[in-house]
CSV table of C-alpha atoms in Angstrom, one decimal:
chain,number,residue,atom,x,y,z
A,4,MET,CA,-26.2,-128.8,-175.9
A,5,PHE,CA,-25.4,-125.7,-174.8
A,6,ASN,CA,-26.5,-124.1,-171.7
A,7,ASN,CA,-26.2,-120.4,-172.8
A,8,GLN,CA,-28.7,-118.1,-171.5
A,9,ALA,CA,-30.6,-115.4,-173.3
A,10,ILE,CA,-28.6,-112.4,-173.6
A,11,ARG,CA,-30.9,-109.5,-173.8
A,12,PRO,CA,-34.3,-109.7,-172.3
A,13,GLN,CA,-36.4,-106.5,-173.3
A,14,PHE,CA,-40.0,-105.4,-174.0
A,15,ASP,CA,-40.5,-104.6,-177.7
A,16,ALA,CA,-43.6,-103.0,-179.0
A,17,LYS,CA,-42.4,-102.3,-182.5
A,18,CYS,CA,-44.2,-105.3,-184.0
A,19,GLU,CA,-45.0,-103.2,-187.3
A,20,ASP,CA,-41.3,-103.4,-188.2
A,21,CYS,CA,-40.8,-107.0,-187.2
A,22,ILE,CA,-40.1,-109.6,-190.3
A,23,ALA,CA,-42.4,-112.1,-188.6
A,24,ARG,CA,-45.3,-109.7,-189.1
A,25,GLN,CA,-45.7,-110.5,-192.8
A,26,THR,CA,-45.5,-114.5,-192.1
A,27,GLY,CA,-46.6,-117.3,-189.9
A,28,LEU,CA,-48.7,-116.8,-186.8
A,29,CYS,CA,-48.3,-113.0,-186.5
A,30,SER,CA,-49.8,-112.5,-189.9
A,31,ALA,CA,-53.0,-113.6,-188.4
A,32,PHE,CA,-53.1,-110.6,-186.0
A,33,ASP,CA,-55.2,-107.6,-186.9
A,34,SER,CA,-54.3,-104.2,-185.5
A,35,GLU,CA,-56.0,-104.3,-182.3
A,36,ALA,CA,-54.3,-107.9,-181.7
A,37,LEU,CA,-50.8,-106.8,-182.6
A,38,LEU,CA,-50.8,-103.8,-180.2
A,39,ASP,CA,-52.2,-106.2,-177.3
A,40,PHE,CA,-49.5,-108.8,-178.2
A,41,ALA,CA,-46.8,-106.2,-178.1
A,42,HIS,CA,-47.9,-105.2,-174.6
A,43,ARG,CA,-48.3,-108.9,-173.4
A,44,SER,CA,-45.0,-110.3,-174.7
A,45,TYR,CA,-41.5,-109.7,-174.2
A,46,ARG,CA,-38.5,-110.3,-176.5
A,47,GLU,CA,-35.4,-112.2,-175.6
A,48,THR,CA,-32.3,-112.6,-178.1
A,49,TYR,CA,-30.1,-115.9,-178.2
A,50,HIS,CA,-26.5,-116.5,-179.8
A,51,GLN,CA,-26.2,-119.3,-182.1
A,52,GLY,CA,-26.1,-122.7,-180.3
A,53,ALA,CA,-27.9,-121.3,-177.1
A,54,GLU,CA,-30.4,-124.0,-175.5
A,55,ILE,CA,-33.8,-122.2,-175.6
A,56,ALA,CA,-36.1,-124.8,-174.0
A,57,ALA,CA,-35.1,-128.4,-172.7
A,58,GLN,CA,-36.7,-131.8,-173.5
A,59,GLY,CA,-38.8,-132.9,-170.3
A,60,GLU,CA,-38.8,-129.4,-168.4
A,61,VAL,CA,-41.7,-127.7,-167.5
A,62,ALA,CA,-43.1,-125.6,-170.3
A,63,GLU,CA,-44.0,-122.0,-168.7
A,64,ARG,CA,-44.2,-119.9,-171.8
A,65,VAL,CA,-44.9,-119.9,-175.4
A,66,GLY,CA,-42.9,-117.9,-177.9
A,67,ILE,CA,-43.0,-116.8,-181.5
A,68,VAL,CA,-39.9,-116.6,-183.8
A,69,ALA,CA,-39.2,-112.9,-184.4
A,70,SER,CA,-36.1,-113.5,-186.4
A,71,GLY,CA,-33.3,-116.2,-187.0
A,72,LEU,CA,-33.8,-120.0,-187.1
A,73,VAL,CA,-34.5,-122.4,-184.3
A,74,LYS,CA,-33.9,-126.1,-184.3
A,75,VAL,CA,-36.3,-128.3,-182.7
A,76,VAL,CA,-34.3,-131.3,-181.3
A,77,VAL,CA,-35.3,-134.6,-180.0
A,78,LEU,CA,-33.2,-136.5,-177.6
A,79,THR,CA,-33.5,-140.5,-177.8
A,80,GLU,CA,-33.3,-143.0,-174.8
A,81,GLY,CA,-29.8,-143.9,-176.4
A,82,GLY,CA,-28.5,-140.3,-176.0
A,83,ASP,CA,-28.7,-139.3,-179.7
A,84,GLU,CA,-29.8,-136.1,-180.8
A,85,TYR,CA,-31.7,-135.5,-184.1
A,86,VAL,CA,-33.0,-132.2,-185.6
A,87,LEU,CA,-36.4,-132.7,-186.6
A,88,GLN,CA,-37.6,-129.4,-187.9
A,89,ILE,CA,-36.1,-125.9,-188.5
A,90,LEU,CA,-38.6,-123.0,-187.3
A,91,ARG,CA,-38.4,-119.6,-188.9
A,92,ALA,CA,-39.9,-116.1,-188.5
A,93,GLY,CA,-43.4,-116.4,-187.3
A,94,HIS,CA,-43.1,-119.9,-186.2
A,95,LEU,CA,-44.5,-121.0,-182.7
A,96,ILE,CA,-42.2,-122.6,-180.1
A,97,GLY,CA,-43.8,-124.6,-177.4
A,98,ASP,CA,-47.2,-126.0,-177.1
A,99,PRO,CA,-49.7,-123.9,-175.3
A,100,ASP,CA,-51.5,-127.1,-173.9
A,101,ARG,CA,-48.5,-129.2,-172.9
A,102,GLU,CA,-46.9,-128.4,-169.4
A,103,VAL,CA,-43.9,-130.3,-170.2
A,104,ASN,CA,-41.6,-129.9,-173.2
A,105,GLY,CA,-41.7,-132.8,-175.6
A,106,PHE,CA,-38.6,-131.6,-177.5
A,107,SER,CA,-35.6,-129.4,-177.1
A,108,SER,CA,-35.2,-126.2,-178.8
A,109,GLU,CA,-31.9,-124.3,-179.6
A,110,ALA,CA,-31.0,-121.3,-181.5
A,111,ALA,CA,-29.5,-122.4,-185.2
A,112,THR,CA,-28.6,-118.9,-185.8
A,113,ASP,CA,-28.7,-115.8,-183.7
A,114,THR,CA,-32.4,-115.6,-183.0
A,115,ALA,CA,-34.9,-113.3,-181.3
A,116,ILE,CA,-38.0,-114.6,-179.8
A,117,CYS,CA,-41.3,-112.9,-178.4
A,118,TRP,CA,-42.4,-114.9,-175.3
A,119,MET,CA,-45.5,-114.9,-173.3
A,120,PRO,CA,-46.3,-117.0,-170.3
A,121,ARG,CA,-48.8,-119.9,-171.0
A,122,GLN,CA,-51.7,-118.5,-169.3
A,123,THR,CA,-51.3,-115.1,-170.7
A,124,TRP,CA,-51.2,-116.7,-174.2
A,125,HIS,CA,-54.6,-118.3,-173.3
A,126,ASN,CA,-55.7,-114.8,-172.1
A,127,PHE,CA,-54.7,-113.2,-175.2
A,128,LEU,CA,-56.5,-115.5,-177.6
A,129,GLN,CA,-59.6,-115.2,-175.3
A,130,ALA,CA,-59.4,-111.6,-175.7
A,131,HIS,CA,-59.3,-111.6,-179.4
A,132,PRO,CA,-61.5,-114.4,-180.7
A,133,GLN,CA,-61.6,-113.0,-184.1
A,134,ILE,CA,-58.0,-114.2,-184.8
A,135,PHE,CA,-58.4,-117.7,-183.5
A,136,ARG,CA,-59.1,-119.1,-187.0
A,137,GLY,CA,-56.1,-117.4,-188.5
A,138,CYS,CA,-53.7,-118.8,-185.7
A,139,LEU,CA,-55.2,-122.4,-186.2
A,140,SER,CA,-54.5,-122.1,-190.0
A,141,ALA,CA,-51.1,-121.0,-189.4
A,142,LEU,CA,-50.3,-123.8,-186.8
A,143,ASN,CA,-51.6,-126.3,-189.3
A,144,ARG,CA,-49.1,-125.1,-191.8
A,145,GLN,CA,-46.6,-125.3,-189.5
A,146,PHE,CA,-47.4,-128.8,-188.4
A,147,GLU,CA,-47.7,-129.7,-192.4
A,148,GLU,CA,-44.4,-128.5,-193.1
A,149,LEU,CA,-43.0,-130.9,-190.5
A,150,GLN,CA,-45.1,-133.7,-192.1
A,151,LEU,CA,-44.1,-132.9,-195.8
A,152,SER,CA,-40.4,-132.9,-194.9
A,153,VAL,CA,-40.6,-136.3,-193.7
A,154,VAL,CA,-42.5,-137.4,-196.9
A,155,LYS,CA,-40.1,-135.7,-199.3
A,156,MET,CA,-37.1,-137.4,-197.7
A,157,ARG,CA,-38.4,-140.9,-198.0
A,158,GLY,CA,-37.1,-142.9,-201.0
A,159,ARG,CA,-34.6,-140.8,-201.7
A,160,SER,CA,-30.6,-141.3,-201.5
A,161,THR,CA,-28.6,-139.0,-199.6
A,162,MET,CA,-27.5,-137.1,-202.6
A,163,GLN,CA,-31.2,-136.7,-203.6
A,164,ARG,CA,-32.1,-135.4,-200.1
A,165,LEU,CA,-29.6,-132.9,-200.1
A,166,ALA,CA,-30.1,-131.8,-203.8
A,167,LEU,CA,-33.8,-131.3,-202.9
A,168,TRP,CA,-33.1,-129.4,-199.7
A,169,LEU,CA,-31.1,-127.0,-201.8
A,170,ILE,CA,-34.0,-126.7,-204.3
A,171,ASP,CA,-36.3,-125.7,-201.2
A,172,GLN,CA,-33.8,-122.9,-200.7
A,173,LEU,CA,-34.7,-121.3,-204.0
A,174,PRO,CA,-38.4,-120.8,-204.1
A,175,GLY,CA,-39.7,-119.6,-207.5
A,176,ALA,CA,-36.1,-119.8,-209.1
A,177,PRO,CA,-36.6,-119.4,-212.7
A,178,GLU,CA,-34.9,-121.8,-215.4
A,179,GLY,CA,-31.6,-120.5,-216.7
A,180,SER,CA,-31.0,-118.4,-213.7
A,181,THR,CA,-27.7,-118.7,-211.6
A,182,PRO,CA,-29.0,-118.2,-208.0
A,183,GLN,CA,-26.7,-118.5,-205.0
A,184,ILE,CA,-27.4,-120.2,-201.5
A,185,HIS,CA,-25.7,-119.4,-198.4
A,186,ILE,CA,-26.1,-122.2,-196.0
A,187,VAL,CA,-26.7,-120.6,-192.6
A,188,LEU,CA,-27.0,-124.0,-190.7
A,189,THR,CA,-24.0,-125.8,-189.4
A,190,ARG,CA,-22.9,-128.8,-191.3
A,191,ARG,CA,-23.8,-131.0,-188.3
A,192,ASP,CA,-27.2,-129.5,-187.9
A,193,LEU,CA,-27.8,-129.8,-191.9
A,194,ALA,CA,-26.8,-133.4,-191.7
A,195,SER,CA,-29.0,-134.3,-188.8
A,196,LEU,CA,-31.8,-132.7,-190.5
A,197,LEU,CA,-31.4,-134.8,-193.5
A,198,ASN,CA,-30.6,-138.0,-191.7
A,199,MET,CA,-27.1,-138.4,-192.7
A,200,THR,CA,-23.5,-138.3,-191.4
A,201,VAL,CA,-21.4,-134.8,-191.7
A,202,GLU,CA,-19.1,-137.0,-193.8
A,203,THR,CA,-21.8,-138.2,-196.1
A,204,LEU,CA,-23.2,-134.6,-196.4
A,205,CYS,CA,-19.8,-133.3,-197.5
A,206,ARG,CA,-19.4,-136.2,-200.1
A,207,ALA,CA,-23.1,-135.7,-201.4
A,208,LEU,CA,-22.1,-132.0,-201.9
A,209,HIS,CA,-19.1,-132.7,-203.9
A,210,GLN,CA,-21.2,-135.2,-206.0
A,211,ILE,CA,-23.7,-132.7,-207.0
A,212,GLU,CA,-21.1,-130.1,-207.9
A,213,GLU,CA,-19.0,-132.9,-210.0
A,214,ARG,CA,-22.4,-133.5,-212.0
A,215,GLY,CA,-22.4,-129.8,-212.8
A,216,ALA,CA,-25.6,-128.7,-210.8
A,217,ILE,CA,-23.9,-126.4,-208.5
A,218,ARG,CA,-20.5,-124.7,-207.8
A,219,LEU,CA,-19.2,-124.4,-204.3
A,220,LEU,CA,-18.0,-120.6,-203.9
A,221,ALA,CA,-17.1,-121.3,-200.2
A,222,PRO,CA,-17.9,-124.0,-197.4
A,223,ASP,CA,-21.3,-122.4,-196.8
A,224,HIS,CA,-21.9,-120.6,-200.1
A,225,LEU,CA,-22.8,-122.1,-203.5
A,226,GLU,CA,-23.9,-121.2,-206.8
A,227,VAL,CA,-26.8,-123.1,-208.7
A,228,ARG,CA,-25.3,-123.5,-212.2
A,229,ASP,CA,-28.0,-125.7,-213.6
A,230,LEU,CA,-31.5,-125.7,-211.8
A,231,GLY,CA,-32.8,-128.4,-214.3
A,232,ARG,CA,-29.9,-130.7,-213.6
A,233,LEU,CA,-30.5,-130.3,-209.7
A,234,ARG,CA,-34.0,-131.0,-210.1
A,235,ARG,CA,-33.3,-134.3,-211.8
A,236,LEU,CA,-30.6,-135.2,-209.2
A,237,ALA,CA,-33.3,-134.5,-206.5
A,238,LYS,CA,-35.8,-136.8,-208.3
A,239,TYR,CA,-38.0,-133.7,-208.3
A,240,GLN,CA,-41.4,-134.6,-209.2
A,241,ASN,CA,-43.5,-131.5,-208.7
A,242,GLU,CA,-43.6,-130.6,-212.4
A,243,ARG,CA,-44.5,-134.0,-213.5
A,244,ILE,CA,-47.4,-134.4,-210.9
A,245,GLY,CA,-48.7,-131.1,-211.9
A,246,ALA,CA,-49.2,-132.2,-215.5
A,247,ALA,CA,-50.6,-135.4,-214.6
A,248,LEU,CA,-53.2,-133.9,-212.4
A,249,ALA,CA,-54.1,-131.5,-215.3
A,250,GLU,CA,-54.8,-134.2,-217.5
A,251,PRO,CA,-58.4,-135.8,-217.7
A,252,ASP,CA,-59.3,-138.8,-215.8
A,253,PRO,CA,-59.0,-141.8,-218.2
A,254,ALA,CA,-62.1,-143.9,-218.7
A,255,PRO,CA,-62.7,-146.4,-216.0
A,256,ARG,CA,-61.4,-149.8,-216.3
A,257,LEU,CA,-63.7,-152.7,-215.3
A,258,SER,CA,-62.2,-155.7,-213.4
A,259,GLN,CA,-62.4,-159.2,-214.9
A,260,ARG,CA,-65.2,-160.1,-212.6
A,261,GLU,CA,-67.5,-157.1,-213.7
A,262,THR,CA,-66.4,-157.9,-217.2
A,263,TRP,CA,-67.8,-161.6,-217.2
A,264,SER,CA,-70.8,-160.5,-215.2
A,265,ARG,CA,-71.9,-158.2,-218.2
A,266,GLY,CA,-71.7,-161.0,-220.5
A,267,GLY,CA,-68.1,-160.3,-221.7
A,268,LYS,CA,-65.4,-163.0,-222.6
A,269,ALA,CA,-63.2,-164.1,-220.1
A,270,PRO,CA,-59.5,-163.0,-221.0
A,271,VAL,CA,-57.6,-165.9,-222.8
A,272,SER,CA,-54.6,-166.7,-221.1
A,273,LYS,CA,-51.4,-168.0,-222.7
A,274,LEU,CA,-51.4,-170.9,-220.2
A,275,GLY,CA,-53.7,-173.8,-220.5
A,276,SER,CA,-56.4,-174.9,-218.3
A,277,GLU,CA,-53.8,-176.7,-216.1
A,278,GLY,CA,-51.6,-173.7,-215.7
A,279,HIS,CA,-49.0,-174.7,-218.4
A,280,ALA,CA,-48.3,-173.5,-221.9
A,281,PRO,CA,-50.7,-175.3,-224.4
A,282,GLY,CA,-49.4,-178.3,-226.1
A,283,ARG,CA,-46.9,-178.8,-223.6
A,284,THR,CA,-47.1,-181.5,-220.7
A,285,PRO,CA,-45.4,-180.5,-217.6
A,286,ASP,CA,-42.6,-182.9,-216.4
A,287,PHE,CA,-44.6,-184.2,-213.3
A,288,ALA,CA,-47.5,-185.5,-215.6
A,289,THR,CA,-45.0,-187.9,-217.4
A,290,ARG,CA,-43.8,-189.4,-214.2
A,291,GLY,CA,-47.0,-190.5,-212.8
A,292,GLY,CA,-47.6,-187.1,-210.9
A,293,GLN,CA,-44.2,-187.2,-209.0
A,294,ARG,CA,-41.2,-185.0,-209.6
């Protein structure tokens, strides 16, 4: 990890012009709470790679990402680091109810964060109870994003995981379009996020290109040539699941026991009553019951 410190602490009351105002936690603030938040908070800016909070250290403050990307990192007992989640504008950093950081936070890109001391954060919520429900919903969505990212990666190969991640960078991209993606994460961070090595990530990226789904314009810049093919490579199921949910429920099927209890006939098996094909005697029967 890097030991870079924040490079520009400052008070900032221009919340109305902040990109985080339209998303995440800040979107739950009304005008009165927004003004109070601007007075109570202060903003710090971090260079890419700077350490924001260390795992296991005392958690003295709570932050909201104003711009840039923050990676949440866990350090295992064996000394390995894993990127768990990427936080964006409007996401909360730190647990207001924890006194010790459970994870580390680092700037994945140049990042700005609005901070409050933990007690100030609690005082802020108590002063504006009308925003509590909105804040809780925003925090739930943030947690659900982490849960869904874990679920979506299961059962997929490395190429499928990378293809799915690329699709997630193109919300609402229409069929037949040729959108472009700028990968702002480093190869190391992206590989860790997708649970693979850097070498495997590069190989998977070229495999997707060889299949005609994308075209690499630069190491961190690509063009989606065939969105439908990219979805197939990702084992993308959203459209299939949506169609299945739209269909009416089929008639309920009765179990064998329920069928028999209602006077129905037991299903006829292709095997005889002794568990073997009719008209055929098992070998052990011709040998006195011994194999």
